[in-house]
């Protein structure tokens, strides 16, 4: 008898992740104009969830705002695509982020309704996603969560997930050190 590999889709609140990644690494950078190596490190964190190929990765979505010209937008989108993310990007206006949480919510609900995944992995920490998690469960999939436990994680959101995986210990220390160095170099 052949076992069925569960379908996994990943939904990353990239703005939220980059804000807290900056704190976690103790490197000051803007989430709306991140060093491109921070995107690579984020991808390594996400990909660590399928280290043993226990899931069939369907798609990785990245939702975030950005600030910059068309060239920066192109380079950011290119870096996200190189790291197998499906980028959903919003240009910041008047220093305010608009649309990221609504776009993530919409995409998760549509994909859950269409039964495109068995497991939805949300990488976010904001409490306002708690109701979304409960709503998604009504469609049948498991909803897993991951975020930095000490940085920006709502306790209520953490408790709403079927399973929670802390990001803090997802990557080997050698990898952390390599990317800390590369991000600092990029910011010079």
Short mmCIF file of N, CA and C in Angstrom, two decimals, residues 9-182:
data_model
loop_
_atom_site.label_atom_id
_atom_site.label_comp_id
_atom_site.label_asym_id
_atom_site.label_seq_id
_atom_site.Cartn_x
_atom_site.Cartn_y
_atom_site.Cartn_z
N UNK A 9 1.09 23.96 1.46
CA UNK A 9 1.28 25.30 0.91
C UNK A 9 1.73 26.20 2.05
N UNK A 10 2.65 27.10 1.73
CA UNK A 10 3.24 27.99 2.73
C UNK A 10 2.81 29.42 2.43
N UNK A 11 2.42 30.14 3.48
CA UNK A 11 1.95 31.52 3.36
C UNK A 11 2.77 32.36 4.34
N UNK A 12 3.63 33.21 3.81
CA UNK A 12 4.56 33.98 4.64
C UNK A 12 4.16 35.45 4.63
N UNK A 13 3.91 36.00 5.83
CA UNK A 13 3.77 37.44 5.97
C UNK A 13 5.20 37.97 6.00
N UNK A 14 5.72 38.26 4.81
CA UNK A 14 7.12 38.63 4.66
C UNK A 14 7.49 39.89 5.41
N UNK A 15 6.58 40.87 5.43
CA UNK A 15 6.87 42.11 6.17
C UNK A 15 7.07 41.80 7.64
N UNK A 16 6.16 41.04 8.21
CA UNK A 16 6.22 40.66 9.62
C UNK A 16 7.47 39.83 9.90
N UNK A 17 7.75 38.87 9.03
CA UNK A 17 8.92 38.01 9.21
C UNK A 17 10.21 38.83 9.18
N UNK A 18 10.34 39.75 8.23
CA UNK A 18 11.57 40.53 8.11
C UNK A 18 11.77 41.48 9.29
N UNK A 19 10.68 42.06 9.79
CA UNK A 19 10.78 42.93 10.97
C UNK A 19 11.36 42.15 12.14
N UNK A 20 10.82 40.97 12.38
CA UNK A 20 11.26 40.18 13.53
C UNK A 20 12.60 39.48 13.28
N UNK A 21 12.90 39.14 12.03
CA UNK A 21 14.20 38.58 11.69
C UNK A 21 15.30 39.59 11.99
N UNK A 22 15.05 40.86 11.67
CA UNK A 22 15.99 41.93 11.97
C UNK A 22 16.29 41.98 13.47
N UNK A 23 15.26 41.87 14.29
CA UNK A 23 15.45 41.87 15.75
C UNK A 23 16.18 40.60 16.20
N UNK A 24 15.78 39.46 15.66
CA UNK A 24 16.38 38.18 16.04
C UNK A 24 17.88 38.17 15.73
N UNK A 25 18.25 38.69 14.57
CA UNK A 25 19.66 38.72 14.17
C UNK A 25 20.43 39.88 14.80
N UNK A 26 19.68 40.81 15.41
CA UNK A 26 20.27 42.03 15.98
C UNK A 26 21.00 42.84 14.90
N UNK A 27 20.34 42.93 13.74
CA UNK A 27 20.84 43.72 12.62
C UNK A 27 19.70 44.65 12.21
N UNK A 28 19.98 45.93 12.18
CA UNK A 28 18.94 46.90 11.85
C UNK A 28 18.79 47.03 10.33
N UNK A 29 17.67 46.53 9.81
CA UNK A 29 17.33 46.77 8.40
C UNK A 29 15.83 46.95 8.28
N UNK A 30 15.43 47.58 7.20
CA UNK A 30 14.02 47.87 6.97
C UNK A 30 13.34 46.71 6.26
N UNK A 31 12.18 46.34 6.75
CA UNK A 31 11.43 45.23 6.15
C UNK A 31 10.91 45.60 4.77
N UNK A 32 10.69 46.89 4.51
CA UNK A 32 10.17 47.30 3.21
C UNK A 32 11.28 47.52 2.18
N UNK A 33 12.52 47.41 2.61
CA UNK A 33 13.66 47.48 1.69
C UNK A 33 14.78 46.60 2.25
N UNK A 34 14.51 45.29 2.34
CA UNK A 34 15.45 44.40 3.03
C UNK A 34 16.68 44.09 2.20
N UNK A 35 17.78 43.75 2.87
CA UNK A 35 18.91 43.20 2.12
C UNK A 35 18.47 41.90 1.47
N UNK A 36 18.88 41.68 0.26
CA UNK A 36 18.41 40.50 -0.47
C UNK A 36 18.87 39.19 0.17
N UNK A 37 19.96 39.23 0.93
CA UNK A 37 20.38 38.03 1.65
C UNK A 37 19.41 37.67 2.78
N UNK A 38 18.64 38.64 3.26
CA UNK A 38 17.61 38.34 4.26
C UNK A 38 16.49 37.50 3.62
N UNK A 39 16.25 37.73 2.33
CA UNK A 39 15.26 36.91 1.60
C UNK A 39 15.78 35.48 1.49
N UNK A 40 17.06 35.34 1.16
CA UNK A 40 17.66 34.00 1.05
C UNK A 40 17.59 33.26 2.38
N UNK A 41 17.91 33.94 3.47
CA UNK A 41 17.85 33.31 4.79
C UNK A 41 16.41 32.92 5.13
N UNK A 42 15.46 33.76 4.77
CA UNK A 42 14.04 33.44 4.99
C UNK A 42 13.65 32.19 4.22
N UNK A 43 14.14 32.06 3.02
CA UNK A 43 13.86 30.87 2.21
C UNK A 43 14.44 29.61 2.84
N UNK A 44 15.64 29.72 3.38
CA UNK A 44 16.26 28.58 4.07
C UNK A 44 15.41 28.17 5.27
N UNK A 45 14.90 29.16 6.00
CA UNK A 45 14.02 28.86 7.14
C UNK A 45 12.77 28.10 6.68
N UNK A 46 12.14 28.58 5.62
CA UNK A 46 10.92 27.94 5.12
C UNK A 46 11.23 26.55 4.59
N UNK A 47 12.29 26.43 3.81
CA UNK A 47 12.64 25.14 3.22
C UNK A 47 13.02 24.10 4.27
N UNK A 48 13.43 24.55 5.44
CA UNK A 48 13.80 23.60 6.50
C UNK A 48 12.61 22.75 6.95
N UNK A 49 11.41 23.18 6.63
CA UNK A 49 10.22 22.41 7.00
C UNK A 49 10.08 21.14 6.18
N UNK A 50 10.75 21.09 5.06
CA UNK A 50 10.64 19.88 4.23
C UNK A 50 11.98 19.16 4.14
N UNK A 51 12.73 19.26 5.21
CA UNK A 51 14.07 18.66 5.26
C UNK A 51 14.04 17.16 4.95
N UNK A 52 12.99 16.49 5.36
CA UNK A 52 12.91 15.04 5.17
C UNK A 52 11.88 14.65 4.12
N UNK A 53 11.46 15.61 3.30
CA UNK A 53 10.51 15.37 2.21
C UNK A 53 9.23 14.67 2.68
N UNK A 54 8.77 15.03 3.85
CA UNK A 54 7.56 14.41 4.37
C UNK A 54 6.30 15.05 3.78
N UNK A 55 6.46 16.17 3.09
CA UNK A 55 5.33 16.86 2.49
C UNK A 55 5.61 17.14 1.02
N UNK A 56 4.57 17.27 0.24
CA UNK A 56 4.66 17.68 -1.15
C UNK A 56 4.46 19.19 -1.19
N UNK A 57 5.56 19.93 -1.30
CA UNK A 57 5.48 21.40 -1.35
C UNK A 57 4.76 21.80 -2.64
N UNK A 58 3.63 22.43 -2.53
CA UNK A 58 2.88 22.89 -3.70
C UNK A 58 3.32 24.29 -4.09
N UNK A 59 3.35 25.19 -3.12
CA UNK A 59 3.70 26.58 -3.42
C UNK A 59 4.09 27.29 -2.13
N UNK A 60 5.00 28.28 -2.28
CA UNK A 60 5.38 29.15 -1.17
C UNK A 60 5.02 30.58 -1.57
N UNK A 61 4.09 31.17 -0.85
CA UNK A 61 3.70 32.56 -1.11
C UNK A 61 4.46 33.49 -0.17
N UNK A 62 4.84 34.65 -0.70
CA UNK A 62 5.50 35.70 0.08
C UNK A 62 4.70 36.98 -0.09
N UNK A 63 4.15 37.48 0.99
CA UNK A 63 3.34 38.70 0.98
C UNK A 63 4.11 39.79 1.72
N UNK A 64 4.36 40.91 1.05
CA UNK A 64 5.03 42.01 1.75
C UNK A 64 4.86 43.31 0.98
N UNK A 65 5.21 44.37 1.69
CA UNK A 65 5.25 45.67 1.04
C UNK A 65 6.72 45.99 0.77
N UNK A 66 6.94 46.95 -0.10
CA UNK A 66 8.31 47.35 -0.42
C UNK A 66 8.32 48.84 -0.66
N UNK A 67 9.51 49.41 -0.56
CA UNK A 67 9.69 50.82 -0.87
C UNK A 67 10.88 50.91 -1.81
N UNK A 68 10.68 51.57 -2.92
CA UNK A 68 11.76 51.69 -3.88
C UNK A 68 11.23 51.91 -5.28
N UNK A 69 12.16 52.05 -6.20
CA UNK A 69 11.79 52.30 -7.59
C UNK A 69 11.53 50.97 -8.32
N UNK A 70 11.27 51.09 -9.63
CA UNK A 70 10.97 49.90 -10.43
C UNK A 70 12.13 48.91 -10.46
N UNK A 71 13.36 49.41 -10.46
CA UNK A 71 14.52 48.53 -10.47
C UNK A 71 14.58 47.71 -9.18
N UNK A 72 14.35 48.37 -8.04
CA UNK A 72 14.35 47.64 -6.77
C UNK A 72 13.23 46.60 -6.75
N UNK A 73 12.05 46.99 -7.23
CA UNK A 73 10.91 46.07 -7.28
C UNK A 73 11.29 44.83 -8.10
N UNK A 74 11.90 45.05 -9.26
CA UNK A 74 12.31 43.94 -10.12
C UNK A 74 13.32 43.03 -9.40
N UNK A 75 14.34 43.63 -8.77
CA UNK A 75 15.36 42.84 -8.08
C UNK A 75 14.79 42.06 -6.90
N UNK A 76 13.86 42.68 -6.17
CA UNK A 76 13.22 42.00 -5.05
C UNK A 76 12.38 40.83 -5.54
N UNK A 77 11.58 41.08 -6.56
CA UNK A 77 10.74 40.03 -7.12
C UNK A 77 11.59 38.89 -7.69
N UNK A 78 12.68 39.25 -8.37
CA UNK A 78 13.59 38.25 -8.93
C UNK A 78 14.20 37.40 -7.82
N UNK A 79 14.65 38.02 -6.73
CA UNK A 79 15.25 37.28 -5.62
C UNK A 79 14.23 36.35 -4.98
N UNK A 80 12.99 36.81 -4.83
CA UNK A 80 11.94 35.96 -4.28
C UNK A 80 11.68 34.76 -5.19
N UNK A 81 11.61 35.00 -6.50
CA UNK A 81 11.37 33.91 -7.45
C UNK A 81 12.54 32.92 -7.47
N UNK A 82 13.77 33.43 -7.39
CA UNK A 82 14.95 32.56 -7.33
C UNK A 82 14.89 31.61 -6.14
N UNK A 83 14.20 32.05 -5.09
CA UNK A 83 14.06 31.25 -3.87
C UNK A 83 12.72 30.54 -3.81
N UNK A 84 12.09 30.38 -4.96
CA UNK A 84 10.85 29.61 -5.12
C UNK A 84 9.64 30.20 -4.39
N UNK A 85 9.67 31.50 -4.14
CA UNK A 85 8.49 32.16 -3.58
C UNK A 85 7.62 32.70 -4.71
N UNK A 86 6.33 32.68 -4.49
CA UNK A 86 5.37 33.35 -5.35
C UNK A 86 5.15 34.72 -4.71
N UNK A 87 5.76 35.79 -5.25
CA UNK A 87 5.69 37.08 -4.58
C UNK A 87 4.38 37.83 -4.82
N UNK A 88 3.80 38.30 -3.74
CA UNK A 88 2.64 39.19 -3.77
C UNK A 88 3.11 40.46 -3.07
N UNK A 89 3.45 41.48 -3.85
CA UNK A 89 4.11 42.68 -3.32
C UNK A 89 3.24 43.92 -3.48
N UNK A 90 3.33 44.78 -2.49
CA UNK A 90 2.57 46.03 -2.47
C UNK A 90 3.52 47.18 -2.22
N UNK A 91 3.46 48.20 -3.07
CA UNK A 91 4.30 49.37 -2.88
C UNK A 91 3.77 50.19 -1.71
N UNK A 92 4.66 50.55 -0.80
CA UNK A 92 4.27 51.37 0.35
C UNK A 92 3.98 52.78 -0.10
N UNK A 93 2.92 53.33 0.47
CA UNK A 93 2.55 54.72 0.18
C UNK A 93 2.37 55.45 1.49
N UNK A 94 2.95 56.63 1.58
CA UNK A 94 2.84 57.45 2.79
C UNK A 94 3.31 56.70 4.03
N UNK A 95 4.35 55.90 3.89
CA UNK A 95 4.95 55.14 4.99
C UNK A 95 3.98 54.18 5.66
N UNK A 96 2.93 53.77 4.96
CA UNK A 96 1.95 52.84 5.52
C UNK A 96 1.89 51.59 4.66
N UNK A 97 1.78 50.48 5.34
CA UNK A 97 1.64 49.21 4.64
C UNK A 97 0.16 48.92 4.45
N UNK A 98 -0.20 48.62 3.24
CA UNK A 98 -1.60 48.32 2.94
C UNK A 98 -1.69 47.05 2.10
N UNK A 99 -2.58 46.17 2.49
CA UNK A 99 -2.91 45.05 1.63
C UNK A 99 -2.27 43.72 1.93
N UNK A 100 -1.18 43.68 2.70
CA UNK A 100 -0.47 42.42 2.93
C UNK A 100 -1.35 41.41 3.65
N UNK A 101 -1.92 41.81 4.78
CA UNK A 101 -2.72 40.87 5.57
C UNK A 101 -3.99 40.44 4.85
N UNK A 102 -4.59 41.35 4.11
CA UNK A 102 -5.80 41.00 3.35
C UNK A 102 -5.46 40.03 2.22
N UNK A 103 -4.35 40.27 1.52
CA UNK A 103 -3.94 39.38 0.43
C UNK A 103 -3.61 37.98 0.95
N UNK A 104 -2.91 37.90 2.08
CA UNK A 104 -2.58 36.60 2.66
C UNK A 104 -3.86 35.87 3.06
N UNK A 105 -4.77 36.58 3.70
CA UNK A 105 -6.05 36.00 4.12
C UNK A 105 -6.82 35.47 2.92
N UNK A 106 -6.93 36.29 1.89
CA UNK A 106 -7.67 35.90 0.69
C UNK A 106 -7.07 34.65 0.05
N UNK A 107 -5.75 34.63 -0.10
CA UNK A 107 -5.08 33.51 -0.77
C UNK A 107 -5.24 32.22 0.03
N UNK A 108 -5.13 32.31 1.34
CA UNK A 108 -5.31 31.10 2.17
C UNK A 108 -6.74 30.59 2.09
N UNK A 109 -7.71 31.49 2.17
CA UNK A 109 -9.11 31.06 2.11
C UNK A 109 -9.47 30.44 0.76
N UNK A 110 -9.02 31.06 -0.32
CA UNK A 110 -9.31 30.53 -1.66
C UNK A 110 -8.70 29.13 -1.82
N UNK A 111 -7.45 28.98 -1.42
CA UNK A 111 -6.78 27.69 -1.57
C UNK A 111 -7.35 26.63 -0.65
N UNK A 112 -7.78 27.01 0.55
CA UNK A 112 -8.42 26.04 1.46
C UNK A 112 -9.77 25.62 0.90
N UNK A 113 -10.55 26.58 0.41
CA UNK A 113 -11.86 26.27 -0.16
C UNK A 113 -11.74 25.31 -1.35
N UNK A 114 -10.73 25.54 -2.18
CA UNK A 114 -10.50 24.70 -3.36
C UNK A 114 -9.75 23.41 -3.05
N UNK A 115 -9.48 23.16 -1.79
CA UNK A 115 -8.78 21.96 -1.32
C UNK A 115 -7.43 21.76 -2.02
N UNK A 116 -6.71 22.86 -2.19
CA UNK A 116 -5.40 22.81 -2.84
C UNK A 116 -4.29 22.34 -1.90
N UNK A 117 -4.57 22.28 -0.60
CA UNK A 117 -3.56 21.81 0.35
C UNK A 117 -4.20 21.02 1.47
N UNK A 118 -3.40 20.10 2.01
CA UNK A 118 -3.80 19.34 3.19
C UNK A 118 -3.32 20.03 4.46
N UNK A 119 -2.16 20.69 4.31
CA UNK A 119 -1.56 21.43 5.42
C UNK A 119 -1.22 22.82 4.91
N UNK A 120 -1.69 23.83 5.62
CA UNK A 120 -1.31 25.21 5.35
C UNK A 120 -0.34 25.64 6.43
N UNK A 121 0.83 26.09 6.03
CA UNK A 121 1.82 26.58 6.99
C UNK A 121 1.83 28.10 6.92
N UNK A 122 1.44 28.74 8.01
CA UNK A 122 1.44 30.20 8.09
C UNK A 122 2.67 30.64 8.87
N UNK A 123 3.46 31.49 8.25
CA UNK A 123 4.61 32.07 8.94
C UNK A 123 4.27 33.53 9.19
N UNK A 124 3.79 33.76 10.39
CA UNK A 124 3.32 35.08 10.81
C UNK A 124 3.19 35.07 12.32
N UNK A 125 3.13 36.25 12.91
CA UNK A 125 3.03 36.33 14.36
C UNK A 125 1.92 37.20 14.89
N UNK A 126 1.25 37.94 14.01
CA UNK A 126 0.26 38.92 14.45
C UNK A 126 -1.05 38.28 14.89
N UNK A 127 -1.59 38.78 15.98
CA UNK A 127 -2.80 38.21 16.57
C UNK A 127 -4.00 38.27 15.65
N UNK A 128 -4.07 39.27 14.77
CA UNK A 128 -5.25 39.39 13.92
C UNK A 128 -5.41 38.23 12.94
N UNK A 129 -4.42 37.36 12.81
CA UNK A 129 -4.57 36.16 11.98
C UNK A 129 -5.28 35.02 12.71
N UNK A 130 -5.52 35.17 14.01
CA UNK A 130 -6.12 34.10 14.81
C UNK A 130 -7.47 33.67 14.26
N UNK A 131 -8.34 34.61 13.98
CA UNK A 131 -9.67 34.27 13.44
C UNK A 131 -9.56 33.59 12.08
N UNK A 132 -8.59 34.01 11.28
CA UNK A 132 -8.37 33.36 9.99
C UNK A 132 -8.05 31.88 10.18
N UNK A 133 -7.20 31.57 11.14
CA UNK A 133 -6.83 30.17 11.38
C UNK A 133 -8.07 29.34 11.71
N UNK A 134 -8.92 29.86 12.59
CA UNK A 134 -10.15 29.13 12.94
C UNK A 134 -11.06 28.96 11.73
N UNK A 135 -11.15 29.98 10.91
CA UNK A 135 -12.00 29.90 9.71
C UNK A 135 -11.44 28.88 8.72
N UNK A 136 -10.13 28.86 8.53
CA UNK A 136 -9.50 27.91 7.61
C UNK A 136 -9.75 26.47 8.04
N UNK A 137 -9.72 26.22 9.33
CA UNK A 137 -9.92 24.86 9.84
C UNK A 137 -11.31 24.33 9.48
N UNK A 138 -12.26 25.21 9.30
CA UNK A 138 -13.62 24.79 8.93
C UNK A 138 -13.65 24.12 7.57
N UNK A 139 -12.66 24.43 6.72
CA UNK A 139 -12.58 23.82 5.38
C UNK A 139 -11.88 22.47 5.40
N UNK A 140 -11.30 22.09 6.53
CA UNK A 140 -10.73 20.76 6.65
C UNK A 140 -9.23 20.61 6.75
N UNK A 141 -8.42 21.54 6.23
CA UNK A 141 -6.98 21.29 6.30
C UNK A 141 -6.42 21.53 7.70
N UNK A 142 -5.26 20.97 7.94
CA UNK A 142 -4.50 21.29 9.15
C UNK A 142 -3.82 22.63 8.91
N UNK A 143 -3.76 23.44 9.94
CA UNK A 143 -3.09 24.72 9.84
C UNK A 143 -1.95 24.73 10.86
N UNK A 144 -0.73 24.74 10.33
CA UNK A 144 0.46 24.79 11.15
C UNK A 144 0.98 26.23 11.15
N UNK A 145 1.71 26.57 12.18
CA UNK A 145 2.27 27.90 12.27
C UNK A 145 3.73 27.86 12.67
N UNK A 146 4.41 28.94 12.32
CA UNK A 146 5.80 29.07 12.71
C UNK A 146 6.14 30.55 12.80
N UNK A 147 6.96 30.87 13.80
CA UNK A 147 7.45 32.23 13.95
C UNK A 147 8.50 32.24 15.05
N UNK A 148 9.14 33.38 15.24
CA UNK A 148 10.10 33.53 16.34
C UNK A 148 9.32 33.63 17.64
N UNK A 149 9.60 32.76 18.59
CA UNK A 149 8.83 32.73 19.83
C UNK A 149 9.03 33.98 20.68
N UNK A 150 10.21 34.56 20.64
CA UNK A 150 10.51 35.70 21.52
C UNK A 150 10.32 37.05 20.83
N UNK A 151 9.92 37.04 19.57
CA UNK A 151 9.83 38.28 18.80
C UNK A 151 8.52 38.35 18.03
N UNK A 152 7.57 39.11 18.52
CA UNK A 152 6.38 39.43 17.75
C UNK A 152 5.35 38.33 17.58
N UNK A 153 5.37 37.29 18.42
CA UNK A 153 4.42 36.20 18.28
C UNK A 153 3.27 36.36 19.28
N UNK A 154 2.06 36.38 18.77
CA UNK A 154 0.88 36.43 19.62
C UNK A 154 0.65 35.05 20.25
N UNK A 155 0.44 35.04 21.56
CA UNK A 155 0.14 33.77 22.24
C UNK A 155 -1.14 33.15 21.71
N UNK A 156 -2.16 33.98 21.45
CA UNK A 156 -3.43 33.46 20.94
C UNK A 156 -3.27 32.84 19.56
N UNK A 157 -2.48 33.47 18.70
CA UNK A 157 -2.23 32.90 17.38
C UNK A 157 -1.51 31.56 17.52
N UNK A 158 -0.49 31.51 18.35
CA UNK A 158 0.27 30.27 18.56
C UNK A 158 -0.66 29.14 18.99
N UNK A 159 -1.57 29.43 19.90
CA UNK A 159 -2.49 28.40 20.41
C UNK A 159 -3.53 27.98 19.37
N UNK A 160 -3.79 28.82 18.39
CA UNK A 160 -4.81 28.50 17.39
C UNK A 160 -4.34 27.47 16.36
N UNK A 161 -3.03 27.34 16.18
CA UNK A 161 -2.48 26.41 15.18
C UNK A 161 -2.65 24.96 15.63
N UNK A 162 -2.80 24.06 14.66
CA UNK A 162 -2.82 22.63 14.96
C UNK A 162 -1.46 22.18 15.49
N UNK A 163 -0.40 22.73 14.92
CA UNK A 163 0.96 22.51 15.40
C UNK A 163 1.72 23.81 15.24
N UNK A 164 2.68 24.03 16.12
CA UNK A 164 3.51 25.22 16.05
C UNK A 164 4.98 24.81 16.08
N UNK A 165 5.77 25.45 15.20
CA UNK A 165 7.20 25.20 15.11
C UNK A 165 7.95 26.52 15.28
N UNK A 166 8.76 26.66 16.32
CA UNK A 166 9.52 27.91 16.48
C UNK A 166 10.58 28.05 15.38
N UNK A 167 10.68 29.26 14.85
CA UNK A 167 11.71 29.52 13.84
C UNK A 167 13.10 29.64 14.47
N UNK A 168 13.14 29.96 15.74
CA UNK A 168 14.39 30.26 16.42
C UNK A 168 15.47 29.19 16.24
N UNK A 169 15.07 27.94 16.16
CA UNK A 169 16.06 26.86 16.09
C UNK A 169 15.95 26.03 14.81
N UNK A 170 15.46 26.63 13.73
CA UNK A 170 15.25 25.89 12.48
C UNK A 170 16.53 25.71 11.67
N UNK A 171 17.52 26.56 11.90
CA UNK A 171 18.71 26.55 11.05
C UNK A 171 19.96 26.38 11.90
N UNK A 172 20.90 25.64 11.38
CA UNK A 172 22.18 25.41 12.02
C UNK A 172 22.89 26.74 12.30
N UNK A 173 23.62 26.81 13.40
CA UNK A 173 24.34 28.03 13.80
C UNK A 173 25.32 28.51 12.73
N UNK A 174 25.93 27.58 12.01
CA UNK A 174 26.88 27.95 10.96
C UNK A 174 26.16 28.74 9.86
N UNK A 175 24.97 28.31 9.51
CA UNK A 175 24.19 29.01 8.49
C UNK A 175 23.81 30.40 8.99
N UNK A 176 23.36 30.49 10.26
CA UNK A 176 23.03 31.81 10.83
C UNK A 176 24.22 32.75 10.70
N UNK A 177 25.40 32.29 11.13
CA UNK A 177 26.58 33.14 11.11
C UNK A 177 26.94 33.60 9.70
N UNK A 178 26.83 32.69 8.75
CA UNK A 178 27.13 33.02 7.35
C UNK A 178 26.21 34.14 6.86
N UNK A 179 24.92 34.03 7.13
CA UNK A 179 23.99 35.03 6.62
C UNK A 179 24.01 36.32 7.43
N UNK A 180 24.33 36.24 8.70
CA UNK A 180 24.51 37.47 9.48
C UNK A 180 25.64 38.27 8.85
N UNK A 181 26.74 37.61 8.53
CA UNK A 181 27.88 38.27 7.90
C UNK A 181 27.47 38.86 6.55
N UNK A 182 26.81 38.07 5.71
CA UNK A 182 26.44 38.53 4.37
C UNK A 182 25.44 39.68 4.41
#
